[in-house]
Amino acid sequence: MKLSCLSSNPSKPCFILHFKGVTLMLDCGLDVKEILKFLPLPVIQSTKFSSLQTWTPPNNKEGLDEDELKESGGNIFVNGCLEFLTPEVGMTDLSQIDAILISNHNVMLALPYITEYTGFKGQVFCTDPTLQMGRQYMEELVTYVERYPKPEIRDRWKEPVILDLLPPFLKEAVHPFAWKKCYTKHDIQSCVARVQTVGFNEKRNLYGALTISSCSSGYAIGSCNWVITSEYEKVCYVSGTSTLTTHPKPVDQASLRNSDVLILSCLTQTPSNNPDAMIGDFCVNAAVTLKNGGNVLVPCYPSGITYDLFECLSGHLDSCGLSQVPLYFVSPVSDSALAYSNIFAEWLSASKQSRVYLPEAPFPHAEVSALIYGLSEDFKPPCVVFSGHPSLRMGDAVHFLEMWGNSSSNTIIFTEPDFPFVEALSPYQPLQIRVCYCPIDTCLRFSQANKLIKDLKPTHLVVADSYIQPPVSMPHKTEFVINWEPSPLTYRRGEVISLPIKRQFETIEITPEVIKCRNIHTCKGLDFKDSIMVKDIAPGYDSALRPFGEHFFI
């Protein structure tokens, strides 16, 4: 049994698992963080970005293209078409992958690169909410990129001779030659058409060798962990899991117990920040700004924690006497994102499900105005605008930041943990807008993960190498590590690890005709397992050999 890691970011995982002759891909995470190296795509022509000074290396002997790199806020940015860091697909022949298992919408964004641009011919499995919300994420991404396209890809700067001359911000780009331009809407349609949806605890057979089933992970609507079993082995893949009580159905721990191998990914990206405290800070900062007559900008994704923010903020504003303040949700998929959250009632927590029978909508989204474009509407100030993209490199959030960024009465609140806010704001500097960083990551904290692992009792544990040492920014925080004895196996991008699982027994079939022709005996080193199933015995066959009927185990 072997496991290959194709991603450099454990929060956007992608693995290849070779198990019992079946090859599985676990998740297709797209590392969007690298688009911070690019200049934003402005909604309208921006004099600020167009007037930035061009950066060239000393003497420019390497022939860097004119205007390829721009200088802003003390950093160097690529002035070209946005590119994304895809999984390391060159490690394996993707035509040999039998199935792809998707855990949640956050780790699905690279799927079109696999299904549409490689020789992949296998099956894809995920839950229905994951499929629909993953499609929304992909459609929003493509719409932002296509709405305001840059004319060409600029990649001359990636040449090693130039890369060595660049300042650290761009020089430290992760695998720039693996970056790819965004896929198309046609790619998305073709990709999602290949997906088969599954329910929680629904078993699917793969080629008679493995059985897969999904179980609730508690992270998002329809998010799941995967249980992969053969006759005598059990592998659990835990990705994007939460033990917090929010809107999704709670995590199912029972299905994950006593596995031979537990593969763990997607722990919190902000271990020092408590999600409940961050939601409280978010509401307080928004209310203070609104009371002072300012506007609030919340760069966000179209679902996930955004649903909770709508509900928490509207309730907090009511308690502060600010119920008249409008909340706007600006996204190309805003209508469908709000609609689906109230449709998938059976995938929600018990408290949310109970509202359906009152009858009430699970989420109070009626107070939120869903808008497709930020330019075509009259916004009544003071107001709160939720808008993509949280990277501030594309989407209507770029327009709102340029519009409100020069006033200290306004506030921008970062809630998504995927992007460092200082880097996200860098090309817009100088700014007067008030900045609040309230990252809300509901994935397992290290203490919760350690407790969960202890309860699940796996024989072998596999984690990211970054999970067994404190974060680089907090080397003294030894509590922010996975503690497990014996030491867990670790993975990192580009590595293939052998999982220490040795098959002791196997199920095989022998026809009665073969049994009639010759006696059956065990070879040296092999033995029969006690729990033998007898399906059929040839008429007149010696009863002494009944244990070795059509099905037996070696």
Coordinates of C-alpha atoms in Angstrom, one line a residue, residues 12 20 49 72 128 179 189 206 210 212 244-245 262 270 295 386 393 429 478 486 539:
K12 CA -5.8 22.0 0.0
K20 CA -5.6 -3.7 -3.2
F49 CA -2.7 49.9 -10.9
S72 CA 3.6 48.4 -5.2
D128 CA -24.8 16.2 -3.5
W179 CA 0.9 27.1 -12.2
Q189 CA -20.0 21.5 -16.9
L206 CA -15.1 -0.6 -6.4
L210 CA -12.8 -2.2 -2.1
I212 CA -16.0 3.1 0.0
L244 CA -17.9 22.5 16.7
T245 CA -21.6 22.9 16.8
L262 CA -5.7 7.0 9.4
T270 CA -5.1 29.5 12.5
N295 CA -19.4 50.8 5.7
F386 CA -20.1 40.4 1.6
R393 CA -7.1 39.8 -6.5
Q429 CA -1.3 50.6 -0.2
T478 CA 4.6 23.1 21.2
P486 CA 4.6 5.6 17.8
P539 CA -22.4 -33.5 -5.0

